[in-house]
Coordinates of C-alpha atoms and ligand atoms in Angstrom, one line a residue:
X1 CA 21.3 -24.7 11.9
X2 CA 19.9 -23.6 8.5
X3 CA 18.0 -20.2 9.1
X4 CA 15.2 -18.9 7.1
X5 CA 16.3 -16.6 3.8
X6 CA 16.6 -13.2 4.8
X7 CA 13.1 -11.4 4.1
X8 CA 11.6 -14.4 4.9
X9 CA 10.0 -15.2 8.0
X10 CA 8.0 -18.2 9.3
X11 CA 4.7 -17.5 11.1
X12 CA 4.6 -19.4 14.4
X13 CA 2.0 -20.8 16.7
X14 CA 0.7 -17.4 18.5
X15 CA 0.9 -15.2 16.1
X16 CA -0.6 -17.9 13.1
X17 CA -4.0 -16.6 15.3
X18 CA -3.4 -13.5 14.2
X19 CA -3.4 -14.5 10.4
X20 CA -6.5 -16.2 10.9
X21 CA -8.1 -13.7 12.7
X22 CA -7.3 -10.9 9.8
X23 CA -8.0 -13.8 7.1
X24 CA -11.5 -14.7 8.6
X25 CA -12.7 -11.0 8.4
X26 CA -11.0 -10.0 5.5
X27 CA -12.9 -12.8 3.5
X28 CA -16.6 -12.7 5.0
X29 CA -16.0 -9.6 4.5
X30 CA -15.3 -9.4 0.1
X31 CA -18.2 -11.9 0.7
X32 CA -20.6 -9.4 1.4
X33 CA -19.5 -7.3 -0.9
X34 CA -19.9 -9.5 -3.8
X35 CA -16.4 -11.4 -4.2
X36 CA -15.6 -14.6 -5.1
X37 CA -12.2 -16.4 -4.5
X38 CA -9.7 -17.1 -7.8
X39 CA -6.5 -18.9 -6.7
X40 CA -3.5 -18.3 -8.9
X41 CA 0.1 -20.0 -9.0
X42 CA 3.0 -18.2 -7.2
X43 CA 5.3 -18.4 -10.8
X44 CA 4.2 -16.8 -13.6
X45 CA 5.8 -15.7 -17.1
X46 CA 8.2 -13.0 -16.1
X47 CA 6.8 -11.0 -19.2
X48 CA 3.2 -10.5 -17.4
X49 CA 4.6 -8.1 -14.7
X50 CA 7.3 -6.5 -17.7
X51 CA 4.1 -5.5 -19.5
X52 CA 1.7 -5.3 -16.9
X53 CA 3.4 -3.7 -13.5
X54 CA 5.5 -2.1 -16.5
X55 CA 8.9 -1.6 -17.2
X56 CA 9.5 1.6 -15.3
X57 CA 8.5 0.2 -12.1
X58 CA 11.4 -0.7 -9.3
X59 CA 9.2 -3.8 -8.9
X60 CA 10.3 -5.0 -12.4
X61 CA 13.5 -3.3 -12.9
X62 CA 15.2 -3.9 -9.7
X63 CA 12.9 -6.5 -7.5
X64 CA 11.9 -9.4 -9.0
X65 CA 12.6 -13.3 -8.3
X66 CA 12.8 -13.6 -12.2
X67 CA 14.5 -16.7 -13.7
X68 CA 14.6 -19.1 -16.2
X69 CA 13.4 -22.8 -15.2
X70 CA 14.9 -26.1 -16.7
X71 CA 13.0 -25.8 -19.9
X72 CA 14.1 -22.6 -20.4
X73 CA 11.2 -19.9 -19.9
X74 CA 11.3 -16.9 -18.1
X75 CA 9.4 -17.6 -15.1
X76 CA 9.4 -15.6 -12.2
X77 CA 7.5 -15.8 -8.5
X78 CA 4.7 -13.2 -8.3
X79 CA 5.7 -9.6 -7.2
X80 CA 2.0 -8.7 -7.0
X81 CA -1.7 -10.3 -7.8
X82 CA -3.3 -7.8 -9.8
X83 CA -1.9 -9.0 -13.5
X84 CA -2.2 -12.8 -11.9
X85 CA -6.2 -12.0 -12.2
X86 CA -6.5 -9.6 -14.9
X87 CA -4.7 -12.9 -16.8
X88 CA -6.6 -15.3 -15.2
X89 CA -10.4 -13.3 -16.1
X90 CA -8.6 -12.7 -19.4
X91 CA -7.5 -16.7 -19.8
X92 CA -10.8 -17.8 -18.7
X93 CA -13.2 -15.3 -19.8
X94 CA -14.8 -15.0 -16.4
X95 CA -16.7 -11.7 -17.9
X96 CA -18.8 -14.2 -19.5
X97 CA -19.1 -15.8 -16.7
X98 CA -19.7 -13.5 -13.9
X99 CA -22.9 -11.1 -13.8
X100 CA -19.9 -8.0 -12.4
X101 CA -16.9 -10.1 -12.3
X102 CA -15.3 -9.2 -8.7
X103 CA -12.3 -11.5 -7.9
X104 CA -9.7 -11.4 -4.8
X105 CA -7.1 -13.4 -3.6
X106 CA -4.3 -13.9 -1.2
X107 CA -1.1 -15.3 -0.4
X108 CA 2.1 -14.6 -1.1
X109 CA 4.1 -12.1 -2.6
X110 CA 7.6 -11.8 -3.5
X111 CA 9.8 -8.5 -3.7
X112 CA 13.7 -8.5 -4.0
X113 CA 13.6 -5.4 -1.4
X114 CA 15.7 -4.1 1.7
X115 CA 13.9 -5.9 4.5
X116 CA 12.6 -3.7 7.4
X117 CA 10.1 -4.0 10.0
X118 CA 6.8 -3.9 8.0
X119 CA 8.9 -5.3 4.7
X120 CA 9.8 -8.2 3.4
X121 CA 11.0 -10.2 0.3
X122 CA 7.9 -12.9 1.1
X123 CA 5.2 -11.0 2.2
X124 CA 1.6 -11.5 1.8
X125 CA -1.2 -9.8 0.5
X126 CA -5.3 -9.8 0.6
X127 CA -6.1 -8.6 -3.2
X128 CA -9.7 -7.3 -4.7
X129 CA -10.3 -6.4 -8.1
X130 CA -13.0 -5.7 -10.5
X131 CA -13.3 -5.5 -14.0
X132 CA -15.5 -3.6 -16.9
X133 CA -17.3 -0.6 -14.5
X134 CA -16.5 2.7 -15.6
X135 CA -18.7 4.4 -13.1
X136 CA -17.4 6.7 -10.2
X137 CA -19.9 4.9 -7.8
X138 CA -17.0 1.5 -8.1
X139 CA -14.0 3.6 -7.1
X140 CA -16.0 5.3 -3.9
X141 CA -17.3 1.6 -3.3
X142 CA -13.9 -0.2 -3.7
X143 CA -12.6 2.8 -1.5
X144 CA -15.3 1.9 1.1
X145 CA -14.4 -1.9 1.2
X146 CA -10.8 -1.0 1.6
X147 CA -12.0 1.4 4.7
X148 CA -14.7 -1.3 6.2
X149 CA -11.8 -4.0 6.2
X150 CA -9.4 -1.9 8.3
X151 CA -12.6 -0.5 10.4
X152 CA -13.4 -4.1 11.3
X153 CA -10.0 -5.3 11.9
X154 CA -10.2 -2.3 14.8
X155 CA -7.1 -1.1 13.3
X156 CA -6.7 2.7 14.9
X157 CA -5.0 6.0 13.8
X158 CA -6.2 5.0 9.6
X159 CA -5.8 8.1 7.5
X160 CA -7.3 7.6 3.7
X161 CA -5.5 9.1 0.8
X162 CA -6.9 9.3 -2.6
X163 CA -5.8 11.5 -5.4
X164 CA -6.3 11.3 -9.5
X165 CA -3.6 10.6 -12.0
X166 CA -5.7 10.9 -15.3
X167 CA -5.3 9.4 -18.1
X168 CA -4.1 8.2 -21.7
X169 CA -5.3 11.6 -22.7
X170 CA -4.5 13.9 -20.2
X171 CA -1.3 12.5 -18.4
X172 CA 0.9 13.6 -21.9
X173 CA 0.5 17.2 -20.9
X174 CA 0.5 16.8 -17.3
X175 CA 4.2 15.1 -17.6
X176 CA 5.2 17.8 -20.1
X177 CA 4.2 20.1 -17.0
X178 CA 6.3 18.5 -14.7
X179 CA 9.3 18.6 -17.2
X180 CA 9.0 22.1 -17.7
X181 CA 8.1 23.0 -14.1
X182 CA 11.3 21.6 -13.3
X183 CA 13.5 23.5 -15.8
X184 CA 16.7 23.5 -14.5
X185 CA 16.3 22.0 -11.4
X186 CA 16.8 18.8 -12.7
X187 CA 19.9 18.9 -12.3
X188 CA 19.4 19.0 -8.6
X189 CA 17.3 15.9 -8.3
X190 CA 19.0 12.1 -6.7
X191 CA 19.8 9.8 -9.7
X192 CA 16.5 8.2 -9.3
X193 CA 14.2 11.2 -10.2
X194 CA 16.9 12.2 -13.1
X195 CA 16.0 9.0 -14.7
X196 CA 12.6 9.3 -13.9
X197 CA 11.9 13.0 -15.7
X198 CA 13.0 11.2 -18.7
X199 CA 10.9 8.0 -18.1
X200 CA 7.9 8.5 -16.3
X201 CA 8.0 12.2 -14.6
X202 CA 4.8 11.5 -12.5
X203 CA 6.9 9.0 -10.6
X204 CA 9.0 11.7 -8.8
X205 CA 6.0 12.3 -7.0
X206 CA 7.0 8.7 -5.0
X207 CA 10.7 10.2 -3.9
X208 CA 11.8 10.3 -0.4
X209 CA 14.9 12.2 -1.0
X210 CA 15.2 14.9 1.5
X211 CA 17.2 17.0 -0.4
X212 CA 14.6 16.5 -2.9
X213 CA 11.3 17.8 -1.3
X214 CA 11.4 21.1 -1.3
X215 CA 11.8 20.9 -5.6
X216 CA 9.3 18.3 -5.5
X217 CA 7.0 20.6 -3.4
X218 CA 6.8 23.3 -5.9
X219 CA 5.5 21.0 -9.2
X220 CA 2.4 21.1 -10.3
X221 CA -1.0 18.7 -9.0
X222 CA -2.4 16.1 -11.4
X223 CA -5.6 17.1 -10.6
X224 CA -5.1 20.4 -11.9
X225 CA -4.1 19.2 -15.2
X226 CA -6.9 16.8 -15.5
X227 CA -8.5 16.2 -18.7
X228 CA -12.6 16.9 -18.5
X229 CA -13.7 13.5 -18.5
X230 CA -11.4 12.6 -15.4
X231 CA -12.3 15.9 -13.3
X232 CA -15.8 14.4 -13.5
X233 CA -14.8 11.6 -12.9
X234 CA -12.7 12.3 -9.7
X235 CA -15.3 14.4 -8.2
X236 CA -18.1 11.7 -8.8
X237 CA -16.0 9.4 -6.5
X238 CA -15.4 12.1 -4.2
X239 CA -19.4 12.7 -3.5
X240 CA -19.7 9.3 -3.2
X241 CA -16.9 9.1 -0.8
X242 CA -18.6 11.9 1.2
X243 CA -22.4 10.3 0.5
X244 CA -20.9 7.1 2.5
X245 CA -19.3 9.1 5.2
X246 CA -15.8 8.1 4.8
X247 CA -13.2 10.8 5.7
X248 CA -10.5 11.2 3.3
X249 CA -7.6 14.1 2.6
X250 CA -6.7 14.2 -0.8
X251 CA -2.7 13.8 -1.5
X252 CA -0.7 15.0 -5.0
X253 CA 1.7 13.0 -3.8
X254 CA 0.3 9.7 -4.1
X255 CA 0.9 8.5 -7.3
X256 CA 1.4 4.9 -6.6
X257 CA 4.4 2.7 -8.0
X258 CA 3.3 0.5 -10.4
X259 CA 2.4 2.2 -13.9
X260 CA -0.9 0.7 -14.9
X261 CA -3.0 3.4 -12.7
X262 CA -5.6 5.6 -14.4
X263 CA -7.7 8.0 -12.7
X264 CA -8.0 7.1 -8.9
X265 CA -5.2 5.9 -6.7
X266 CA -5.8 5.8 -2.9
X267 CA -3.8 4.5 0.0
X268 CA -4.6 4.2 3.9
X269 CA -2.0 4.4 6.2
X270 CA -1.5 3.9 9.6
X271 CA 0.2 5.6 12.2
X272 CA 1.0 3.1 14.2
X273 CA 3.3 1.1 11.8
X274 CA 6.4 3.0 11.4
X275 CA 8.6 3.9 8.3
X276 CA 6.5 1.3 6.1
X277 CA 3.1 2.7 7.3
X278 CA 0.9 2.0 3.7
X279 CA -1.6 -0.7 5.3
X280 CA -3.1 -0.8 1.7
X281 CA -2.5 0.5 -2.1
X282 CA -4.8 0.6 -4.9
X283 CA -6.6 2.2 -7.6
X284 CA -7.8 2.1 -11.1
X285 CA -6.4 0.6 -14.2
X286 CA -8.4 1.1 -17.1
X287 CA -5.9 0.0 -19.8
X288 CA -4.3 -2.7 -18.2
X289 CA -6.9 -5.4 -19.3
X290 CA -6.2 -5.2 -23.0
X291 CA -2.7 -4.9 -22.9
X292 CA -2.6 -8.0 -21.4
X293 CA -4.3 -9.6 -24.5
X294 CA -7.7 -9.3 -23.4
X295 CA -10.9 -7.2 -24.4
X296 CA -11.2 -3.4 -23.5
X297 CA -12.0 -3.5 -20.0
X298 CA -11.7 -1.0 -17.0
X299 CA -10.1 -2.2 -13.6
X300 CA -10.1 -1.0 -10.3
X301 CA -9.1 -2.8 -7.2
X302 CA -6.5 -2.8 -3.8
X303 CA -4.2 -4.6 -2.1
X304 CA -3.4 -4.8 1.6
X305 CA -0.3 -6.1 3.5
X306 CA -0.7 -8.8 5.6
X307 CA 1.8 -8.6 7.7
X308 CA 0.9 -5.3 8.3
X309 CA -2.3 -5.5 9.3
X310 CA -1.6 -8.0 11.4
X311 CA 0.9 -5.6 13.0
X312 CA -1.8 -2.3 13.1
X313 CA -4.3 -4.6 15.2
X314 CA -5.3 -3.1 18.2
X315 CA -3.8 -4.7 21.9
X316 CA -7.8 -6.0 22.9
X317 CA -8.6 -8.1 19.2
X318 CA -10.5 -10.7 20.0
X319 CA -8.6 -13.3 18.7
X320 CA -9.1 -16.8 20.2
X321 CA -6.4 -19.1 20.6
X322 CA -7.9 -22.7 20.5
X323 CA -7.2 -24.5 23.5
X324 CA -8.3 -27.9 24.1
X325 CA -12.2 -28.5 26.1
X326 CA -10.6 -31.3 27.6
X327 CA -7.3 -33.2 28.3
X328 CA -7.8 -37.2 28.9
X329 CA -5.7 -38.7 31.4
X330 CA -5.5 -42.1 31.9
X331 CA -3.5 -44.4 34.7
X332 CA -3.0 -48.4 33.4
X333 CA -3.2 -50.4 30.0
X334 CA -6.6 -51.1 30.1
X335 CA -7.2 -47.3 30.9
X336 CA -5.2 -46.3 28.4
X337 CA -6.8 -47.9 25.2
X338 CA -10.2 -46.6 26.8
X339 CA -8.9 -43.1 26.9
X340 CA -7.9 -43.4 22.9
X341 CA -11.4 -44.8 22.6
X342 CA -12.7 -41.7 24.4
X343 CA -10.7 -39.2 22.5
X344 CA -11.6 -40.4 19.6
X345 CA -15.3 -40.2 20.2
X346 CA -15.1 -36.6 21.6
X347 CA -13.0 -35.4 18.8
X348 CA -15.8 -37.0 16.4
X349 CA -18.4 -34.9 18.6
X350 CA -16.2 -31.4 17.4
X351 CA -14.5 -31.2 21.0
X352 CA -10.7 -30.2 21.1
X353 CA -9.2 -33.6 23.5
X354 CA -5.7 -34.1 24.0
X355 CA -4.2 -37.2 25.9
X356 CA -0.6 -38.4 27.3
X357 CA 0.8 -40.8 24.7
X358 CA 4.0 -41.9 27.3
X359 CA 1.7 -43.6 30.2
X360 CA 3.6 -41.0 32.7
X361 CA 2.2 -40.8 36.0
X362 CA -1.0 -38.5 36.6
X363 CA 0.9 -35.9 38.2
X364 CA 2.6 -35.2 35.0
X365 CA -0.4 -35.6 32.9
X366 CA -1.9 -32.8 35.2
X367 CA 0.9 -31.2 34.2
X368 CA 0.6 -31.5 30.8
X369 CA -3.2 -30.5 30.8
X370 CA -2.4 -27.3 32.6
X371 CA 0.4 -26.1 30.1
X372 CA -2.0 -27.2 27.1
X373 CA -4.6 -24.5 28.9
X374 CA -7.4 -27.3 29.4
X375 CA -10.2 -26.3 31.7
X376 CA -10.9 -30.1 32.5
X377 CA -9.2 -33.4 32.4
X378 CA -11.5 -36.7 32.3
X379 CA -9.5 -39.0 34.3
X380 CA -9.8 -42.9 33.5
X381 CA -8.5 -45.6 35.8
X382 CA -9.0 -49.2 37.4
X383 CA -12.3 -48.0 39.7
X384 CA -13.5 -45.5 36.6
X385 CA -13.6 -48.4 34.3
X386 CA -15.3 -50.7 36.7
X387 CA -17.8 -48.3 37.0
X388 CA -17.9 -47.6 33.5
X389 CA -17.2 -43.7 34.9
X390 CA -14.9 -40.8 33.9
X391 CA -14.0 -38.6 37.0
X392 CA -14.2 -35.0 35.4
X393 CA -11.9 -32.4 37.5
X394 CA -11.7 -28.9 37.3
X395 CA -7.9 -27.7 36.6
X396 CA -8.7 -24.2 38.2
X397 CA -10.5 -25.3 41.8
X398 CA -8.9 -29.1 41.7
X399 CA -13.1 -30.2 42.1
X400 CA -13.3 -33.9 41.1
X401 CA -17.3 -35.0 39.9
X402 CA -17.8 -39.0 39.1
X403 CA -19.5 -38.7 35.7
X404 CA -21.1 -41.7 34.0
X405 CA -19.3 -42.5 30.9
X406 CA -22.4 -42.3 28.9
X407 CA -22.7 -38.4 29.9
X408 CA -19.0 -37.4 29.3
X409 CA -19.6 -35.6 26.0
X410 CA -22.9 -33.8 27.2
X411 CA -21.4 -32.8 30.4
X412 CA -18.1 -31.5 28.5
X413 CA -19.6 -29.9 26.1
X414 CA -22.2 -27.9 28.7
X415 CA -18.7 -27.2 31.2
X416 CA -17.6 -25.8 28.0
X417 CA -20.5 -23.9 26.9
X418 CA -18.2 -20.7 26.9
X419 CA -15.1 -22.2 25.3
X420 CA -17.3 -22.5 22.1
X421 CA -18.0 -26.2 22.2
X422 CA -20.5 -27.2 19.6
X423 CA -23.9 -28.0 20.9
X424 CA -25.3 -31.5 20.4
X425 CA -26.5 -32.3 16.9
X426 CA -30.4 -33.2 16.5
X427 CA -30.0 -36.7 15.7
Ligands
HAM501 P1 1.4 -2.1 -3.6 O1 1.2 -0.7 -3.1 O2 2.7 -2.4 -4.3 O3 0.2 -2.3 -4.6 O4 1.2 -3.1 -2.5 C1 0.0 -3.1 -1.7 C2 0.3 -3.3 -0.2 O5 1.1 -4.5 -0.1 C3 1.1 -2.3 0.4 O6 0.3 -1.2 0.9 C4 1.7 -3.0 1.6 O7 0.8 -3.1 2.7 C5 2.0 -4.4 1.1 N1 3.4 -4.5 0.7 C6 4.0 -4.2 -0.5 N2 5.3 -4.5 -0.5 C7 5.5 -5.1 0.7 C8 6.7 -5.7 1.3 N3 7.8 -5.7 0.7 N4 6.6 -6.2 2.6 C9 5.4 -6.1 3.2 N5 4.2 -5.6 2.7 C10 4.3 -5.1 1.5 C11 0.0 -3.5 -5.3 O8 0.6 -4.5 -5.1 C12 -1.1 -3.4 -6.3 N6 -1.2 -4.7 -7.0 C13 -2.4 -3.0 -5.6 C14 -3.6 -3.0 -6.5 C15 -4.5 -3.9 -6.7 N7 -3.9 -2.0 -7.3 C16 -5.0 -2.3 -8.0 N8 -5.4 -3.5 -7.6

């Protein structure tokens, strides 16, 4: 047997409802809020996500599928979507295209990380973004889709974190804080924050260390160090936050990964997921846009996990597992080809039908209609077809009702009423 790669898993009949289910809400959802659909490849240039997730980042350092194809670029699969769409709006000039140009998409992502429940190397994410507002009123909205998609998804025990990192003109001091807060302690830090006091000091913020904590504990808050223009900013989005109701703690921690984030970053988790508990990451990113080659743009979006999601929905979603309105058994030749025949025309009516293909005897075909979870079987043999009749039974109370072959599909679909079988069209 060849097995799946490690940190790759195949989503199987059961839980493929559950995808659906999270899919289906997730995208009537960015609907209503104004977002259209933008579908970009898996592969990339590697040097996208080298300038645009940034060299600092574990993501490009230590965990992408980077490699060079057979005409010799640097490709690599995606490790996230947002500098997919910030190139695609930029490729395409969307902004001249779009009134507020809102974008998301979704599929998969790949990371070259330690898998764990809640982490994989393929994993999939649902991704917003919007480009060119600067307002406060975008972040508090953004925040607010992020919170309505796990509200609807029913997902329980959701905490919101937000918190400011500042920007081009404030985060210079703010790092130079850190450094000096340190002092000595340095020393002290894992190998990871060492490198990252001499790199990117906000980033030791994201360490989970033990040893480290209590150091960590006693630096400074960004939002202390804030720059004027981003402490307005940051408490703009906060009233907003509170205007719309949403509850929210604010975290210094959370300074988010990837090094493109100005101003807010915000995270929910959930409690119920374990070690990998981030059901969703995102923030703004005002620079980002023209240092991928395009004009001087703001950015602010999110992305959400899948497979975690999926794993956060409560026990009683209501996700439906399509079972077939009817199964079509059929005893003879002559039977048989009529039960293809009536298949086909109930299919072409938008009713689920399943049949035996191996002319087995009925018992089995019961059989087989029971384990396929069908409510009713239409049962064709020699008398039916001399009658030009389908006997319709009940696979819960065994009933059998002589139904006039005409009347099958009206007479299905009013048995099925509840199973969600489509009404007749007006002809
Ligand atoms: P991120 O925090 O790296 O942000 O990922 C967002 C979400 O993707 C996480 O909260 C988690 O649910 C899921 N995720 C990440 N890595 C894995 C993994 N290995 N296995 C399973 N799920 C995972 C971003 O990717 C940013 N692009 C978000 C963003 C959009 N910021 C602005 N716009």
């Amino acid at each position: 047997m060849i097995a799946a790669v490690r940190g790759t898993r195949d989503i199987l009949p059961g839980e493929s409802e559950r995808w659906q289910y999270v899919e289906d809400i997730a995208r009537r959802l960015f609907e209503r809020y104004g977002y259209a659909e933008v579908r970009t490849p898996i592969i990339e240039r590697e040097e996208l996500f080298a300038k645009g997730t940034g060299e600092t980042t574990d993501i490009v350092q230590k965990e992408m599928y980077a490699f060079t194809d057979k005409g010799g670029e640097r490709v690599t699969l995606r490790p996230e979507a947002t500098p997919s769409l910030v190139r695609a709006f930029v490729e395409h000039h969307l902004e001249q295209q779009m009134a507020v140009p809102k974008l998301y998409c979704l599929g998969p992502m790949f990371r070259y990380e330690r898998p764990q429940k809640g982490r994989y190397r393929q994993f999939h994410q649902l991704d917003v973004e919007v480009f060119g507002v600067e307002d406060a009123s975008i972040d508090a909205e953004m925040i607010d889709l992020a919170w309505s998609l796990v509200r609807e998804l029913g997902v329980r025990e959701a905490e919101l974190l937000i918190n400011s990192v500042g920007c081009p003109v404030c985060r210079p001091s703010f790092s130079a804080a850190l450094v000096s807060a340190l002092g000595e302690d340095v020393a002290r830090l894992c190998a990871d924050c060492r490198r990252r006091a001499g790199t990117n000091p906000l980033r030791i913020f994201d360490c989970k260390v033990p040893a480290d904590q209590p150091i960590i504990d006693r630096l400074p808050h960004a939002v202390d160090h804030l720059c004027e223009a981003c402490a307005t900013h940051f408490s703009a989005v906060q009233q907003h936050l509170d205007a719309y109701g949403i509850p929210y703690r604010i975290s210094h921690r959370l300074v988010r990964g990837l090094d493109y984030y100005t101003r807010t970053t915000f995270e929910i988790l959930s409690g119920s997921l374990g070690a990998q508990n981030a059901l969703l990451g995102g923030g703004r990113y005002d620079g980002l846009v023209k240092v991928l080659g395009g004009p001087d743009r703001t950015g602010i979006g999110f992305a959400a996990g899948i497979e975690r999601l999926v794993l956060a929905l409560p026990e009683d979603a209501p996700i439906e597992v399509a079972r077939p309105h009817v199964f079509v058994a059929a005893i003879g030749d002559a039977a048989r080809r009529e039960a293809a025949r009536l298949v086909k025309e109930l299919r072409s009516a938008g009713l689920r039908a399943q049949l035996d293909y191996e002319g087995r005897s009925i018992r089995s075909q019961m059989k087989t209609a029971d384990r396929a979870g069908a409510p009713l079987a239409a049962i064709l043999g020699d008398d039916e077809l001399a009658k030009n009749e389908v006997t319709m039974r009940n696979m819960a109370s065994g009933d059998q009702t002589p139904i006039a072959r005409r009347d099958v599909i009206d007479y299905i679909r009013l048995a099925s009423a509840d199973e969600g079988a489509p009404m007749a069209q007006p002809e």
